[in-house]
Amino acid sequence: MPRPSQYLHPQRELVTPRPAATVLLLRDAPSPDGKNQFEVLMTRRSAKASFVPGAYVFPGGSIDAEDAQAHALADRRATQGDAQLTQAIAAIRESYEELGVLLARHADGRMAGEADLAALDRHAPFFAQCQARGLRLAAEGVYTLARWITDRDMPKRFDVAFLVARMPPGQTPVADEAEQFEPVWVRPADALARHEAGQFFMIYPTIRTLQRLARFDSIDAVLRACASEQPLWTSCPRGGMLAGKPAHYMEDEMPYGELALVCPDGQMHHTLDWQSEQPVPLLKNLQRLTAPNPGVMTGPGTNSYLVGDPATGYFAIDPGPADHEHLEKLWRAAGGDIRMIVCTHSHPDHSPGAAPLATLVAQYGRPRPPVLGLPSAPTALAAWAFTPDRALQDNELLTLEGQGPEGKITHTLQVIHTPGHAANHLCLLLREDALLFSGDHILNGSTTIINPPDGNMTDYLDALDKLDALCAQQGAEFILPAHGHVLGFARQAIAHLKAHRLAREAKVLVAMQAHPDGSLEDWVRIAYDDVPEQLWPMAQRSLLAHVERIEAMQPGND
C-alpha cells in the first residue's frame, strides 16, 4: 500500500455499515419477445426519507436483533446458514411492514392469504402475531442474489443482502404510505428504460442489480443461479467525476482501481476524464500525463509517469513518442528536475521521447538525465530500435533521495525484466509504495499483443508468474499500466489475465485440431470469434505466438 504521507487528501474514518436486507419479489409476466418473462416489485421511498429519498427501491431495511431471535418461527433450506436465515427473516418482516406482502404459511402448507393479512396489524409486533396465528415464515423460498455495501463516502452506510423470492399468490402489495409509496410491478428492462428517460429515479446498486437481473428470462433461471447460497456478486462501489458529473463503478470495472488508489476512503475528489493538457496527480509523489496519441493500439494514449517530489527530483517513466508539447508538459510538471528517464521497452509510443526529453532538461542548466532501459533485441523491428545510455539489470534498484521537512525522503524503483510483449520489456516496482508500473505487459481494458519473433508467449506467461510472486512478496495491490486507468487487486488481475491467455490458447488448439492444414486466417476465425473482425489482423500476431508455444510443447520439440 502507498505510504499514508503520499495521499493527496486527508483520510477520514469510514462509517461502519449497518446490516440490512432487501428482497426482490418476482412474479411471472409473459412478454411477447420471450425475454424477461417476469416482473419485480418496486416501491418509491418517501421524499422525506433520510436515505435515498424519492428513489424507487425494493422493500427492505435494517436487520434487527429480533430477526436473529426468530429462527424457530421460520422454515429453512438445509443449506441455508444462520446468517442467511436472519437476512431472509428481516426481508420477510420488512416486505410485510412496508408493502403488506406476507411470505408465510400455515401448518397445513397453505400460504398466507388475504384473510391472514386482514387479521394482522402492520403496526403491532410482527413475530408475535405470526406465532399467534400459527404462521411460519417461508424463509426457505428466499435466496441470496447479491451483497451491496454502501459507498465509503456516505454518512449513513448499510451492508445489504439483496435477496430474491417468488411473490406469494393471492396477495396485493399495499404501501404503508409512510416509508414507501406507489408499489409497482415492472420488468427489469422497462425500469431501466424509464430511469434512463428520467421518469424512474433509482440509485446505483438498484440500477446495477436490475441490469444483471435483466439477463435472466425466467424466475426459475434466477433461482437456479442463486442455488449455490453465495452472492452472485459483492460490491462496495467507488465514485469519481466524469464529464463533470458523479460516476460510480464496481470492482470489475476499469476505473475502480484508480479510485481506490487516489481516494481510498471513498471521497469523490478524482476526475476520470482522459486529457493530455496537464498531468493528473495520483499521489503526492506520482503524476500521470497521457500522450495525445489515442488509437486502437494505444487506447486513450500512452501514459507517461513522473515519480518523485521537489526534494528528490523525478523519475520519468515512458516519455512516449517524440511529441514536443507532451515532453515540455512532462518537463514543466517536474519543475525541470528529471533525474532519470526509464523506458519500459522500445516500441515507438514509449521510447522515442526519451532522448529529446533528456536534451530539454539539459538545455535549462540541469545535468542531462540518463536514459535507462534495455536495448532492442535483434528480433525487434527496425522501427523499434532503441539504445539506452545504460542497460538496466534484472532486480536493479534505482533510487532518488532528498531531505524534506520531516526527514529523509526516498523513492526506489526495482527493475523487473519481463519479456513477452517485447524481448526488452521491463516492469518497475516503486518499493516504498508497492506500486507496479507494468508498461505494456499488463493493460487495463485489453490484452497486449504478443508479436513474434520479438514477442514470445511462453516468456510472457512466465513473466506474469514472476510479477505475481513479486506482488505477493511486496504487498503490491495496484498496477499502473502504460495504457488505461490504474488497476486494483493486482494479483487477481494477473491471475485473470493468465487464465484469459490460457483459455485463448485452448481455443487456438481447438482451431488447429479442427483444421490441421489451415492458415492463420482460418484459425483466427475460430479462436478469436469473440473479437471484432476488424481486429483479426492484429489478433493473428498473438495467435501465431500461441501456435509457436503449442508446437514447442509437443513431444520431441524440447
Coordinates of C-alpha atoms in Angstrom, one line a residue:
M1 CA 0.0 0.0 0.0
P2 CA 1.1 3.6 -0.6
R3 CA 2.7 5.5 2.3
P4 CA -0.1 7.5 4.1
S5 CA 2.1 10.5 3.7
Q6 CA 1.7 10.3 0.0
Y7 CA -2.1 10.5 -0.2
L8 CA -3.4 13.6 -1.9
H9 CA -6.3 14.2 0.5
P10 CA -6.6 13.8 4.3
Q11 CA -8.1 10.5 5.1
R12 CA -11.2 10.2 7.2
E13 CA -12.6 7.4 9.3
L14 CA -15.3 5.4 7.5
V15 CA -18.8 4.9 8.9
T16 CA -19.4 1.3 9.9
P17 CA -22.1 -0.2 7.7
R18 CA -25.3 -1.4 9.4
P19 CA -26.5 -4.9 8.4
A20 CA -29.7 -4.8 6.2
A21 CA -31.7 -6.9 3.9
T22 CA -33.9 -6.2 0.8
V23 CA -35.9 -8.6 -1.2
L24 CA -36.7 -8.7 -4.9
L25 CA -40.2 -10.2 -5.1
L26 CA -40.8 -11.7 -8.6
R27 CA -43.9 -12.7 -10.4
D28 CA -44.5 -14.4 -13.8
A29 CA -45.4 -12.0 -16.6
P30 CA -45.1 -13.5 -20.1
S31 CA -43.8 -11.0 -22.7
P32 CA -44.2 -11.0 -26.5
D33 CA -40.5 -11.2 -27.1
G34 CA -39.9 -14.1 -24.7
K35 CA -37.3 -12.1 -22.7
N36 CA -37.6 -11.2 -19.0
Q37 CA -40.8 -13.1 -18.6
F38 CA -41.2 -11.8 -15.0
E39 CA -41.7 -8.6 -13.2
V40 CA -40.1 -7.3 -9.9
L41 CA -42.0 -5.4 -7.2
M42 CA -40.6 -1.9 -6.6
T43 CA -41.8 1.0 -4.5
R44 CA -41.0 4.7 -4.1
R45 CA -39.3 5.8 -0.9
S46 CA -40.7 8.8 1.0
A47 CA -39.4 12.2 -0.2
K48 CA -38.6 12.8 3.5
A49 CA -36.6 9.7 4.0
S50 CA -33.1 10.1 5.4
F51 CA -31.6 7.7 2.9
V52 CA -32.2 8.0 -0.9
P53 CA -35.4 10.0 -0.6
G54 CA -37.8 9.6 -3.6
A55 CA -35.9 6.7 -5.1
Y56 CA -37.6 3.5 -6.4
V57 CA -36.3 0.6 -4.4
F58 CA -37.0 -3.0 -3.4
P59 CA -38.7 -3.5 0.0
G60 CA -36.3 -3.9 2.9
G61 CA -34.5 -2.3 5.8
S62 CA -32.1 -2.8 8.7
I63 CA -31.7 -6.2 10.3
D64 CA -33.0 -6.0 13.9
A65 CA -31.9 -8.1 16.9
E66 CA -35.4 -9.7 16.9
D67 CA -34.8 -11.1 13.4
A68 CA -31.9 -13.3 14.6
Q69 CA -34.1 -14.5 17.5
A70 CA -37.0 -15.6 15.3
H71 CA -35.3 -18.6 13.7
A72 CA -37.7 -21.0 15.3
L73 CA -40.6 -19.4 13.5
A74 CA -39.1 -19.9 10.1
D75 CA -38.7 -22.8 7.6
R76 CA -35.3 -23.1 6.1
R77 CA -33.3 -25.0 3.5
A78 CA -30.8 -27.5 4.7
T79 CA -28.0 -25.4 3.0
Q80 CA -29.3 -22.1 4.4
G81 CA -26.9 -20.8 7.0
D82 CA -27.9 -18.9 10.2
A83 CA -26.8 -15.5 8.8
Q84 CA -28.8 -16.1 5.6
L85 CA -31.8 -17.2 7.6
T86 CA -31.6 -14.0 9.6
Q87 CA -31.4 -11.9 6.4
A88 CA -34.4 -13.8 5.0
I89 CA -36.4 -13.2 8.1
A90 CA -35.6 -9.5 8.1
A91 CA -36.6 -9.2 4.4
I92 CA -39.9 -11.0 5.1
R93 CA -40.7 -8.7 8.0
E94 CA -39.8 -5.6 6.1
S95 CA -41.8 -6.6 3.0
Y96 CA -44.8 -7.1 5.3
E97 CA -44.3 -3.8 7.2
E98 CA -43.7 -1.7 4.1
L99 CA -45.9 -3.3 1.5
G100 CA -48.2 -5.7 3.3
V101 CA -46.8 -8.7 1.5
L102 CA -46.5 -11.8 3.8
L103 CA -44.2 -14.7 2.9
A104 CA -45.6 -17.2 5.4
R105 CA -47.7 -20.4 5.5
H106 CA -50.0 -22.3 7.8
A107 CA -49.1 -25.6 9.4
D108 CA -51.0 -27.4 6.6
G109 CA -48.8 -25.8 4.0
R110 CA -51.3 -23.2 2.8
M111 CA -49.6 -19.9 2.0
A112 CA -50.9 -16.9 3.9
G113 CA -53.7 -15.1 2.2
E114 CA -56.0 -12.0 2.3
A115 CA -57.7 -13.3 5.5
D116 CA -54.4 -13.5 7.3
L117 CA -53.4 -10.1 6.1
A118 CA -56.7 -8.6 7.3
A119 CA -56.2 -10.1 10.7
L120 CA -52.7 -8.7 11.2
D121 CA -51.8 -5.2 12.3
R122 CA -48.8 -3.8 10.5
H123 CA -48.1 -1.5 13.4
A124 CA -48.0 -4.3 16.0
P125 CA -45.1 -6.7 16.8
F126 CA -44.8 -8.9 13.7
F127 CA -43.3 -12.1 15.0
A128 CA -45.8 -12.4 17.9
Q129 CA -48.7 -12.0 15.6
C130 CA -47.4 -14.7 13.2
Q131 CA -46.8 -17.1 16.1
A132 CA -50.4 -16.4 17.5
R133 CA -51.9 -17.3 14.1
G134 CA -49.8 -20.4 13.6
L135 CA -47.9 -18.9 10.7
R136 CA -44.4 -20.0 9.8
L137 CA -42.2 -17.7 7.8
A138 CA -41.4 -19.1 4.3
A139 CA -37.7 -18.3 4.5
E140 CA -36.7 -21.4 2.6
G141 CA -38.0 -19.7 -0.5
V142 CA -35.8 -16.6 -0.1
Y143 CA -32.4 -16.8 -1.8
T144 CA -29.3 -14.7 -1.8
L145 CA -28.8 -12.8 -5.0
A146 CA -26.1 -10.3 -4.2
R147 CA -24.4 -8.2 -1.5
W148 CA -24.1 -4.4 -1.7
I149 CA -22.2 -2.2 0.7
T150 CA -22.9 1.5 0.7
D151 CA -20.2 3.8 -0.8
R152 CA -17.5 4.7 1.6
D153 CA -18.2 8.4 1.4
M154 CA -21.8 8.2 2.6
P155 CA -22.6 9.4 6.2
K156 CA -25.1 6.6 6.5
R157 CA -23.9 3.2 5.3
F158 CA -25.5 -0.3 5.0
D159 CA -24.2 -3.8 4.3
V160 CA -27.2 -5.1 2.4
A161 CA -28.1 -8.6 1.4
F162 CA -30.1 -8.5 -1.8
L163 CA -32.5 -11.5 -1.8
V164 CA -35.0 -12.9 -4.3
A165 CA -38.3 -14.8 -3.8
R166 CA -41.5 -15.5 -5.6
M167 CA -44.4 -13.3 -4.8
P168 CA -46.9 -15.3 -2.8
P169 CA -50.1 -15.9 -4.7
G170 CA -53.4 -14.1 -3.9
Q171 CA -51.8 -11.1 -2.3
T172 CA -51.7 -7.4 -3.4
P173 CA -49.0 -5.1 -2.3
V174 CA -50.2 -2.0 -0.4
A175 CA -47.7 0.6 0.6
D176 CA -47.5 1.8 4.2
E177 CA -47.8 5.4 2.9
A178 CA -45.1 6.4 5.5
E179 CA -41.8 4.9 4.3
Q180 CA -43.0 3.6 1.0
F181 CA -45.3 4.8 -1.7
E182 CA -46.6 3.6 -5.1
P183 CA -45.8 -0.1 -5.3
V184 CA -45.3 -1.0 -9.0
W185 CA -44.7 -4.2 -10.9
V186 CA -42.1 -3.7 -13.6
R187 CA -39.9 -5.7 -15.9
P188 CA -36.2 -5.0 -15.2
A189 CA -35.5 -3.8 -18.7
D190 CA -38.5 -1.4 -18.5
A191 CA -37.4 0.0 -15.2
L192 CA -34.0 0.7 -16.6
A193 CA -35.5 2.4 -19.7
R194 CA -37.8 4.6 -17.6
H195 CA -34.8 5.5 -15.4
E196 CA -32.8 6.5 -18.5
A197 CA -35.7 8.7 -19.6
G198 CA -35.7 10.5 -16.2
Q199 CA -39.0 9.0 -15.1
F200 CA -38.0 6.4 -12.5
F201 CA -35.2 7.6 -10.2
M202 CA -33.0 4.8 -8.9
I203 CA -29.6 4.7 -7.2
Y204 CA -26.6 2.9 -8.5
P205 CA -27.0 -0.5 -6.7
T206 CA -30.6 -0.8 -7.8
I207 CA -29.7 0.0 -11.4
R208 CA -26.8 -2.5 -11.5
T209 CA -29.0 -5.2 -9.9
L210 CA -31.7 -4.7 -12.5
Q211 CA -29.1 -4.8 -15.3
R212 CA -27.9 -8.2 -14.1
L213 CA -31.5 -9.4 -13.4
A214 CA -32.4 -8.4 -17.0
R215 CA -30.1 -11.2 -18.3
F216 CA -32.5 -13.9 -17.0
D217 CA -35.6 -14.9 -18.9
S218 CA -37.5 -16.6 -16.1
I219 CA -37.8 -16.7 -12.3
D220 CA -36.7 -20.3 -12.3
A221 CA -33.4 -19.2 -14.0
V222 CA -32.9 -16.6 -11.4
L223 CA -33.4 -19.1 -8.5
R224 CA -31.2 -21.7 -10.1
A225 CA -28.4 -19.2 -10.3
C226 CA -28.8 -18.5 -6.6
A227 CA -28.8 -22.2 -5.6
S228 CA -25.1 -22.0 -4.5
E229 CA -26.1 -20.0 -1.4
Q230 CA -23.4 -17.5 -2.3
P231 CA -24.0 -13.9 -3.6
L232 CA -23.6 -13.8 -7.4
W233 CA -21.6 -10.6 -6.7
T234 CA -20.4 -8.5 -3.8
S235 CA -19.7 -4.8 -4.3
C236 CA -18.8 -1.7 -2.4
P237 CA -18.8 0.8 -5.3
R238 CA -16.4 3.7 -5.7
G239 CA -17.2 7.1 -7.3
G240 CA -15.3 9.8 -9.2
M241 CA -16.1 12.6 -11.5
L242 CA -16.6 12.0 -15.2
A243 CA -17.6 14.8 -17.6
G244 CA -18.4 16.9 -14.6
K245 CA -20.8 14.5 -13.1
P246 CA -20.5 11.8 -10.4
A247 CA -19.9 8.3 -11.8
H248 CA -19.8 5.0 -9.9
Y249 CA -18.0 1.8 -10.6
M250 CA -18.0 -1.8 -9.4
E251 CA -14.8 -3.7 -8.6
D252 CA -14.6 -5.3 -12.1
E253 CA -14.8 -2.0 -13.9
M254 CA -11.8 -0.2 -15.3
P255 CA -11.7 3.0 -13.2
Y256 CA -12.3 1.2 -9.8
G257 CA -8.6 0.6 -9.0
E258 CA -7.6 4.2 -9.8
L259 CA -10.3 5.5 -7.4
A260 CA -9.1 3.1 -4.7
L261 CA -5.5 4.4 -5.1
V262 CA -6.3 8.1 -5.2
C263 CA -9.2 8.2 -2.7
P264 CA -9.1 5.0 -0.6
D265 CA -11.7 6.4 1.8
G266 CA -14.2 6.9 -1.0
Q267 CA -14.2 10.7 -1.2
M268 CA -15.2 11.8 -4.7
H269 CA -12.3 14.1 -5.5
H270 CA -10.8 12.3 -8.5
T271 CA -11.6 13.2 -12.1
L272 CA -11.5 10.3 -14.5
D273 CA -11.7 12.1 -17.9
W274 CA -8.8 11.4 -20.2
Q275 CA -6.9 14.6 -21.2
S276 CA -3.4 15.4 -22.3
E277 CA -3.2 19.0 -21.3
Q278 CA -1.9 18.6 -17.8
P279 CA -0.7 15.9 -15.5
V280 CA -3.2 14.0 -13.3
P281 CA -1.9 13.7 -9.7
L282 CA -2.4 10.2 -8.4
L283 CA -0.4 10.6 -5.2
K284 CA 1.9 13.4 -3.9
N285 CA 4.8 11.6 -5.4
L286 CA 3.1 10.3 -8.5
Q287 CA 1.7 12.1 -11.6
R288 CA 0.4 10.7 -14.9
L289 CA 0.5 12.6 -18.2
T290 CA -1.2 10.8 -21.1
A291 CA 0.3 11.5 -24.5
P292 CA -2.1 12.7 -27.2
N293 CA -1.8 9.5 -29.3
P294 CA -5.1 7.7 -28.7
G295 CA -5.9 4.8 -31.0
V296 CA -6.8 1.1 -31.4
M297 CA -3.4 0.0 -30.1
T298 CA -2.9 2.8 -27.6
G299 CA -6.4 3.2 -26.0
P300 CA -6.6 6.7 -24.6
G301 CA -2.9 7.3 -25.2
T302 CA 0.4 6.3 -23.7
N303 CA 0.8 7.0 -20.0
S304 CA 3.9 8.8 -19.0
Y305 CA 4.5 8.8 -15.3
L306 CA 6.5 11.1 -13.0
V307 CA 7.6 9.6 -9.7
G308 CA 9.2 11.8 -7.1
D309 CA 8.8 15.2 -5.5
P310 CA 10.7 18.6 -5.4
A311 CA 13.0 17.4 -2.6
T312 CA 14.2 14.3 -4.6
G313 CA 13.7 15.2 -8.2
Y314 CA 11.8 12.9 -10.5
F315 CA 11.9 9.6 -12.5
A316 CA 10.2 9.9 -15.9
I317 CA 8.8 6.6 -16.9
D318 CA 7.9 6.0 -20.6
P319 CA 8.1 9.6 -22.0
G320 CA 6.2 8.3 -25.0
P321 CA 6.5 9.5 -28.7
A322 CA 8.8 12.4 -29.7
D323 CA 6.0 14.9 -29.2
H324 CA 7.5 18.2 -28.2
E325 CA 4.4 19.6 -26.4
H326 CA 3.9 16.4 -24.4
L327 CA 7.6 16.3 -23.4
E328 CA 7.5 20.0 -22.4
K329 CA 4.5 19.4 -20.2
L330 CA 6.4 16.5 -18.5
W331 CA 9.4 18.7 -18.0
R332 CA 7.3 21.5 -16.5
A333 CA 5.4 19.1 -14.2
A334 CA 8.7 18.0 -12.8
G335 CA 9.9 21.6 -12.4
G336 CA 12.7 20.7 -14.8
D337 CA 14.2 18.3 -12.3
I338 CA 14.1 15.0 -14.0
R339 CA 16.9 12.8 -12.7
M340 CA 16.4 9.6 -14.7
I341 CA 14.3 8.6 -17.7
V342 CA 13.3 5.0 -17.8
C343 CA 11.7 3.2 -20.8
T344 CA 9.8 0.0 -20.2
H345 CA 10.5 -1.1 -23.8
S346 CA 11.4 0.2 -27.2
H347 CA 8.1 0.5 -29.0
P348 CA 7.5 3.8 -30.8
D349 CA 4.8 5.0 -28.5
H350 CA 7.1 4.6 -25.4
S351 CA 10.8 5.4 -26.0
P352 CA 11.3 8.0 -28.8
G353 CA 10.6 10.8 -26.5
A354 CA 13.4 9.8 -24.1
A355 CA 16.4 11.4 -25.8
P356 CA 14.6 14.7 -26.6
L357 CA 13.3 14.9 -23.0
A358 CA 16.9 14.4 -21.7
T359 CA 18.1 17.2 -24.0
L360 CA 15.3 19.5 -22.9
V361 CA 16.3 19.1 -19.2
A362 CA 20.0 19.8 -20.1
Q363 CA 19.1 22.9 -22.1
Y364 CA 17.9 24.6 -19.0
G365 CA 21.0 24.1 -16.9
R366 CA 20.4 20.9 -15.1
P367 CA 22.5 17.7 -15.6
R368 CA 21.3 15.6 -18.5
P369 CA 19.4 12.7 -17.1
P370 CA 20.4 9.3 -18.3
V371 CA 18.0 7.3 -20.5
L372 CA 17.7 3.8 -19.0
G373 CA 16.2 0.6 -20.2
L374 CA 17.2 -2.4 -22.2
P375 CA 18.4 -2.1 -25.9
S376 CA 16.2 -3.6 -28.6
A377 CA 16.9 -7.2 -29.3
P378 CA 18.0 -8.4 -32.7
T379 CA 14.4 -9.8 -33.2
A380 CA 12.9 -6.3 -32.9
L381 CA 11.7 -4.4 -36.0
A382 CA 13.9 -1.6 -37.3
A383 CA 11.3 0.9 -36.2
W384 CA 11.7 -0.3 -32.6
A385 CA 15.4 0.4 -32.5
F386 CA 16.4 1.7 -29.1
T387 CA 19.7 2.1 -27.4
P388 CA 19.7 3.5 -23.8
D389 CA 22.5 5.4 -22.2
R390 CA 22.8 2.4 -19.8
A391 CA 21.3 -1.0 -19.9
L392 CA 19.4 -2.0 -16.7
Q393 CA 19.8 -5.3 -14.9
D394 CA 17.0 -7.5 -13.6
N395 CA 16.3 -6.6 -10.0
E396 CA 18.5 -3.5 -10.1
L397 CA 17.4 -0.7 -7.8
L398 CA 17.2 2.9 -8.9
T399 CA 17.0 5.5 -6.1
L400 CA 16.1 9.1 -5.6
E401 CA 16.8 10.7 -2.2
G402 CA 16.2 14.1 -0.7
Q403 CA 15.6 15.9 2.5
G404 CA 12.1 17.0 3.4
P405 CA 10.6 18.9 6.3
E406 CA 10.1 15.6 8.2
G407 CA 13.4 14.0 7.3
K408 CA 14.9 11.9 4.6
I409 CA 12.7 11.0 1.5
T410 CA 13.4 8.0 -0.7
H411 CA 11.8 6.7 -3.9
T412 CA 13.2 3.4 -5.1
L413 CA 12.3 1.7 -8.4
Q414 CA 13.1 -2.0 -8.7
V415 CA 13.7 -3.2 -12.3
I416 CA 12.0 -6.4 -13.3
H417 CA 12.8 -8.0 -16.7
T418 CA 9.5 -9.1 -18.2
P419 CA 10.0 -10.3 -21.8
G420 CA 7.0 -11.4 -23.8
H421 CA 5.4 -8.4 -25.3
A422 CA 8.9 -7.4 -26.4
A423 CA 12.2 -9.0 -25.7
N424 CA 13.5 -5.9 -23.9
H425 CA 10.4 -5.2 -21.9
L426 CA 10.8 -4.1 -18.2
C427 CA 8.3 -3.5 -15.4
L428 CA 9.1 -1.3 -12.4
L429 CA 8.1 -1.6 -8.8
L430 CA 8.1 1.6 -6.6
R431 CA 9.1 -0.2 -3.5
E432 CA 8.2 2.3 -0.8
D433 CA 4.6 2.5 -2.0
A434 CA 4.2 -1.0 -3.5
L435 CA 3.2 0.2 -7.0
L436 CA 3.8 -1.8 -10.1
F437 CA 4.4 0.0 -13.4
S438 CA 3.6 -2.6 -16.0
G439 CA 4.3 -0.9 -19.3
D440 CA 2.5 -2.9 -22.0
H441 CA 2.8 -6.2 -20.2
I442 CA -0.5 -5.7 -18.3
L443 CA -3.0 -3.2 -19.7
N444 CA -6.4 -2.0 -18.3
G445 CA -9.2 -2.8 -20.7
S446 CA -7.5 -5.0 -23.2
T447 CA -4.8 -7.6 -23.6
T448 CA -1.4 -6.8 -25.1
I449 CA -0.3 -8.0 -28.5
I450 CA 2.4 -10.7 -28.4
N451 CA 4.1 -10.3 -31.8
P452 CA 6.8 -12.9 -32.7
P453 CA 9.7 -13.0 -33.1
D454 CA 10.3 -10.2 -30.6
G455 CA 7.3 -11.3 -28.7
N456 CA 7.1 -14.7 -27.1
M457 CA 4.0 -16.3 -25.4
T458 CA 5.9 -18.6 -23.1
D459 CA 8.1 -15.7 -21.9
Y460 CA 5.0 -13.6 -21.4
L461 CA 3.2 -16.2 -19.2
D462 CA 6.4 -16.8 -17.2
A463 CA 6.8 -13.1 -16.6
L464 CA 3.2 -13.0 -15.3
D465 CA 4.2 -15.6 -12.7
K466 CA 7.2 -13.6 -11.9
L467 CA 5.1 -10.4 -11.3
D468 CA 2.6 -12.3 -9.3
A469 CA 5.3 -13.6 -6.9
L470 CA 6.7 -10.1 -6.7
C471 CA 3.3 -8.6 -5.8
A472 CA 2.8 -11.3 -3.1
Q473 CA 6.2 -10.6 -1.7
Q474 CA 6.0 -6.8 -1.7
G475 CA 2.3 -6.5 -0.9
A476 CA 1.6 -4.7 -4.2
E477 CA -2.1 -4.1 -4.8
F478 CA -2.0 -1.6 -7.7
I479 CA -0.8 -1.8 -11.2
L480 CA -0.1 1.3 -13.3
P481 CA -0.2 0.4 -17.0
A482 CA 1.1 2.3 -20.0
H483 CA -2.5 2.4 -21.3
G484 CA -5.6 2.8 -19.3
H485 CA -6.5 3.6 -15.7
V486 CA -4.7 2.2 -12.6
L487 CA -5.7 -1.5 -11.9
G488 CA -6.5 -2.6 -8.4
F489 CA -6.5 -6.1 -6.9
A490 CA -3.1 -6.7 -8.6
R491 CA -2.7 -10.4 -8.0
Q492 CA -6.3 -11.1 -9.1
A493 CA -5.8 -9.0 -12.2
I494 CA -2.7 -11.1 -13.0
A495 CA -4.5 -14.3 -12.4
H496 CA -7.4 -13.3 -14.6
L497 CA -5.0 -12.2 -17.4
K498 CA -3.2 -15.5 -17.3
A499 CA -6.4 -17.5 -17.2
H500 CA -7.7 -15.5 -20.2
R501 CA -4.5 -16.2 -22.2
L502 CA -4.7 -19.9 -21.4
A503 CA -8.3 -20.0 -22.4
R504 CA -7.5 -18.3 -25.7
E505 CA -4.7 -20.9 -26.2
A506 CA -7.2 -23.7 -25.7
K507 CA -9.3 -22.2 -28.5
V508 CA -6.3 -21.9 -30.7
L509 CA -5.6 -25.6 -30.1
V510 CA -9.2 -26.5 -31.0
A511 CA -8.9 -24.5 -34.2
M512 CA -5.6 -26.2 -35.1
Q513 CA -7.0 -29.6 -34.5
A514 CA -10.2 -28.9 -36.5
H515 CA -8.2 -27.6 -39.4
P516 CA -4.7 -29.1 -39.2
D517 CA -3.8 -27.7 -42.6
G518 CA -5.4 -24.4 -42.0
S519 CA -3.7 -21.0 -42.2
L520 CA -3.6 -18.3 -39.5
E521 CA -6.6 -16.6 -41.3
D522 CA -8.5 -19.9 -40.9
W523 CA -7.6 -20.3 -37.3
V524 CA -8.2 -16.7 -36.2
R525 CA -11.9 -17.0 -37.2
I526 CA -12.4 -19.8 -34.7
A527 CA -10.0 -18.8 -31.9
Y528 CA -11.0 -15.1 -31.9
D529 CA -14.7 -15.4 -32.8
D530 CA -15.5 -13.1 -29.9
V531 CA -13.2 -10.3 -31.2
P532 CA -14.4 -7.8 -33.9
E533 CA -13.3 -8.9 -37.3
Q534 CA -11.5 -5.7 -38.0
L535 CA -9.1 -6.6 -35.2
W536 CA -8.3 -10.1 -36.6
P537 CA -5.1 -8.9 -38.4
M538 CA -3.6 -7.8 -35.1
A539 CA -5.0 -10.8 -33.3
Q540 CA -3.2 -13.1 -35.8
R541 CA 0.1 -11.9 -34.3
S542 CA -0.8 -13.2 -30.8
L543 CA -2.4 -16.3 -32.4
L544 CA 1.0 -17.0 -34.0
A545 CA 2.6 -16.7 -30.6
H546 CA 0.2 -19.2 -29.2
V547 CA 0.8 -21.6 -32.2
E548 CA 4.6 -21.4 -31.6
R549 CA 4.1 -22.1 -27.9
I550 CA 1.8 -25.1 -28.6
E551 CA 4.2 -26.5 -31.1
A552 CA 7.1 -26.1 -28.8
M553 CA 5.3 -28.1 -26.1
Q554 CA 4.7 -31.0 -28.4
P555 CA 6.8 -34.2 -27.6
G556 CA 10.1 -34.2 -29.3
N557 CA 10.3 -30.4 -29.5
D558 CA 12.0 -29.7 -26.2

